[in-house]
Amino acid sequence: MPISPAITDLQQLKSHPAIARLVTWNAAAVEGAKFDRDEMSIYVGARFLRETCFLLRDDLDCPFNYLSDLTCVDWYPSEPRFEVIYHLLSIPKRERVRLKVRLQGNDPSLESITPVWPGADFFEREVYDLFGVRFLGHPYLRRLMMPEEWEGHPLRKDYPVEGYR
């Protein structure tokens, strides 16, 4: 799935501290960015996610020190199928940014960010339980909302409305 046509050219957004820091660190990590309705979304390559989170958490110019939410979207039947979204907040700068990582449907997995923000623990378990996205290195990745014996992941768009029978 190509990035939405509303995404602005990275060159125009490099003045934003988070994007400038990431591009300076590793331009290959940033796949795109979008500034829409006063909200910044940065598309990050899956293999760079954990390092990106450490960098944004620890940077003095843009200290995104709080993970406020982590969620997922299933774009079935499009590929990449899944989009995992991280909502970050910089308390000292009073600024928000959204990191988005796109994953293929055949093997949706990412590195866990619990070493960066321990509060990601339950968010990652919820996304695993409901969408089937695995978080590698998670300390306790198992179902959170559905019973352990439950088949499938109920928020996937190809999940049967009445469940498996």
Tab-separated table of C-alpha atoms in Angstrom:
chain	number	residue	atom	x	y	z
A	1	MET	CA	0.000	0.000	0.000
A	2	PRO	CA	1.589	3.302	-0.998
A	3	ILE	CA	1.727	6.114	1.496
A	4	SER	CA	-1.297	8.372	1.246
A	5	PRO	CA	-1.063	11.188	-1.328
A	6	ALA	CA	-1.570	13.667	1.540
A	7	ILE	CA	1.915	12.867	2.806
A	8	THR	CA	4.168	15.824	2.390
A	9	ASP	CA	7.654	15.695	0.949
A	10	LEU	CA	10.238	14.923	3.644
A	11	GLN	CA	12.315	17.903	2.544
A	12	GLN	CA	9.471	20.214	3.573
A	13	LEU	CA	9.125	18.594	7.004
A	14	LYS	CA	12.799	18.435	8.014
A	15	SER	CA	12.334	21.498	10.195
A	16	HIS	CA	10.329	19.374	12.640
A	17	PRO	CA	12.780	18.363	15.416
A	18	ALA	CA	11.797	14.676	15.489
A	19	ILE	CA	12.127	14.221	11.726
A	20	ALA	CA	15.338	16.257	11.590
A	21	ARG	CA	16.848	14.108	14.338
A	22	LEU	CA	15.817	10.841	12.697
A	23	VAL	CA	17.011	11.846	9.228
A	24	THR	CA	20.341	13.003	10.682
A	25	TRP	CA	20.688	9.696	12.518
A	26	ASN	CA	19.596	7.399	9.672
A	27	ALA	CA	17.661	8.664	6.659
A	28	ALA	CA	16.764	5.075	5.697
A	29	ALA	CA	14.748	4.705	8.917
A	30	VAL	CA	12.204	7.331	7.816
A	31	GLU	CA	9.955	6.067	5.014
A	32	GLY	CA	7.729	9.122	4.951
A	33	ALA	CA	5.952	11.714	7.025
A	34	LYS	CA	2.628	13.465	7.098
A	35	PHE	CA	1.576	16.662	8.800
A	36	ASP	CA	-2.190	16.941	8.764
A	37	ARG	CA	-4.586	18.797	11.081
A	38	ASP	CA	-1.696	19.825	13.325
A	39	GLU	CA	-0.651	16.199	13.831
A	40	MET	CA	2.701	14.739	12.791
A	41	SER	CA	2.909	11.116	11.647
A	42	ILE	CA	6.278	9.569	10.818
A	43	TYR	CA	6.447	6.292	8.896
A	44	VAL	CA	9.372	4.238	10.222
A	45	GLY	CA	10.880	1.045	8.831
A	46	ALA	CA	10.110	-1.960	11.028
A	47	ARG	CA	13.761	-2.900	11.521
A	48	PHE	CA	14.528	0.584	12.909
A	49	LEU	CA	11.600	0.877	15.316
A	50	ARG	CA	13.262	0.155	18.664
A	51	GLU	CA	16.304	2.310	17.918
A	52	THR	CA	14.009	5.112	16.727
A	53	CYS	CA	12.057	4.945	19.987
A	54	PHE	CA	15.239	5.042	22.091
A	55	LEU	CA	16.483	7.990	20.057
A	56	LEU	CA	13.267	9.995	20.369
A	57	ARG	CA	12.958	9.235	24.068
A	58	ASP	CA	16.513	10.320	24.908
A	59	ASP	CA	17.036	13.285	22.551
A	60	LEU	CA	17.274	16.650	24.321
A	61	ASP	CA	15.673	18.621	21.462
A	62	CYS	CA	12.656	16.355	21.168
A	63	PRO	CA	12.340	14.224	24.307
A	64	PHE	CA	9.292	12.077	23.627
A	65	ASN	CA	9.373	10.625	27.108
A	66	TYR	CA	5.867	9.146	27.252
A	67	LEU	CA	4.147	6.440	25.220
A	68	SER	CA	0.474	7.354	25.491
A	69	ASP	CA	-0.946	4.652	23.231
A	70	LEU	CA	-0.115	1.839	20.850
A	71	THR	CA	-2.679	0.468	18.440
A	72	CYS	CA	-3.060	-1.324	15.117
A	73	VAL	CA	-5.061	-1.036	11.908
A	74	ASP	CA	-5.837	-3.910	9.555
A	75	TRP	CA	-5.966	-2.720	5.926
A	76	TYR	CA	-7.019	-6.138	4.562
A	77	PRO	CA	-6.975	-7.000	1.642
A	78	SER	CA	-4.261	-4.401	0.916
A	79	GLU	CA	-0.574	-5.047	1.504
A	80	PRO	CA	1.160	-4.102	3.677
A	81	ARG	CA	-1.789	-5.293	5.660
A	82	PHE	CA	-1.099	-3.982	9.152
A	83	GLU	CA	-0.119	-0.593	10.455
A	84	VAL	CA	1.085	-0.459	14.061
A	85	ILE	CA	0.790	3.050	15.469
A	86	TYR	CA	2.689	4.500	18.437
A	87	HIS	CA	1.427	7.749	20.004
A	88	LEU	CA	4.301	9.568	21.699
A	89	LEU	CA	4.180	12.626	23.917
A	90	SER	CA	6.934	15.017	24.898
A	91	ILE	CA	5.845	16.299	28.293
A	92	PRO	CA	8.549	19.022	28.520
A	93	LYS	CA	7.858	20.313	24.969
A	94	ARG	CA	4.080	19.698	25.046
A	95	GLU	CA	4.222	18.054	21.662
A	96	ARG	CA	2.862	14.848	20.162
A	97	VAL	CA	4.093	12.666	17.354
A	98	ARG	CA	2.814	9.441	15.880
A	99	LEU	CA	5.132	6.677	14.662
A	100	LYS	CA	3.644	4.269	12.133
A	101	VAL	CA	5.109	0.945	11.071
A	102	ARG	CA	3.639	-1.039	8.185
A	103	LEU	CA	3.769	-4.852	8.232
A	104	GLN	CA	3.017	-7.539	5.683
A	105	GLY	CA	0.091	-9.832	6.445
A	106	ASN	CA	1.989	-13.109	6.092
A	107	ASP	CA	4.297	-12.541	9.100
A	108	PRO	CA	3.302	-9.517	11.180
A	109	SER	CA	6.056	-9.133	13.753
A	110	LEU	CA	8.026	-6.281	15.308
A	111	GLU	CA	10.585	-5.808	18.036
A	112	SER	CA	8.977	-5.087	21.384
A	113	ILE	CA	9.477	-1.589	22.723
A	114	THR	CA	9.043	-2.615	26.361
A	115	PRO	CA	12.786	-1.960	26.930
A	116	VAL	CA	12.116	1.670	25.904
A	117	TRP	CA	8.772	2.224	27.609
A	118	PRO	CA	7.791	-0.562	30.039
A	119	GLY	CA	4.192	0.660	29.801
A	120	ALA	CA	4.051	-0.799	26.263
A	121	ASP	CA	3.639	-4.239	27.858
A	122	PHE	CA	-0.166	-4.322	27.931
A	123	PHE	CA	-0.577	-2.367	24.677
A	124	GLU	CA	1.562	-4.932	22.838
A	125	ARG	CA	-0.319	-7.813	24.412
A	126	GLU	CA	-3.616	-6.289	23.342
A	127	VAL	CA	-2.456	-5.836	19.720
A	128	TYR	CA	-1.097	-9.400	19.729
A	129	ASP	CA	-4.347	-10.776	21.101
A	130	LEU	CA	-6.734	-8.907	18.818
A	131	PHE	CA	-4.682	-8.578	15.593
A	132	GLY	CA	-2.048	-11.326	15.814
A	133	VAL	CA	0.972	-9.015	15.518
A	134	ARG	CA	3.878	-10.624	17.391
A	135	PHE	CA	6.295	-8.488	19.393
A	136	LEU	CA	9.723	-10.102	19.474
A	137	GLY	CA	11.477	-9.890	22.818
A	138	HIS	CA	8.294	-9.130	24.737
A	139	PRO	CA	8.676	-10.384	28.331
A	140	TYR	CA	5.247	-12.068	28.542
A	141	LEU	CA	3.495	-12.162	25.170
A	142	ARG	CA	0.245	-14.039	25.629
A	143	ARG	CA	-3.442	-13.311	25.293
A	144	LEU	CA	-4.765	-10.460	27.374
A	145	MET	CA	-8.469	-10.174	26.576
A	146	MET	CA	-9.481	-13.424	24.898
A	147	PRO	CA	-9.263	-16.867	26.537
A	148	GLU	CA	-6.007	-18.741	25.868
A	149	GLU	CA	-7.827	-21.397	23.816
A	150	TRP	CA	-9.491	-18.785	21.550
A	151	GLU	CA	-8.867	-19.360	17.843
A	152	GLY	CA	-7.839	-16.427	15.681
A	153	HIS	CA	-7.661	-12.712	16.277
A	154	PRO	CA	-11.073	-11.015	16.375
A	155	LEU	CA	-10.124	-7.541	15.093
A	156	ARG	CA	-8.673	-8.845	11.841
A	157	LYS	CA	-10.923	-7.933	8.953
A	158	ASP	CA	-10.946	-11.509	7.652
A	159	TYR	CA	-12.133	-12.890	10.998
A	160	PRO	CA	-15.621	-14.449	10.665
A	161	VAL	CA	-18.337	-12.226	12.138
A	162	GLU	CA	-19.731	-15.088	14.206
A	163	GLY	CA	-16.343	-16.580	15.029
A	164	TYR	CA	-14.892	-19.892	13.950
A	165	ARG	CA	-17.242	-22.860	14.285
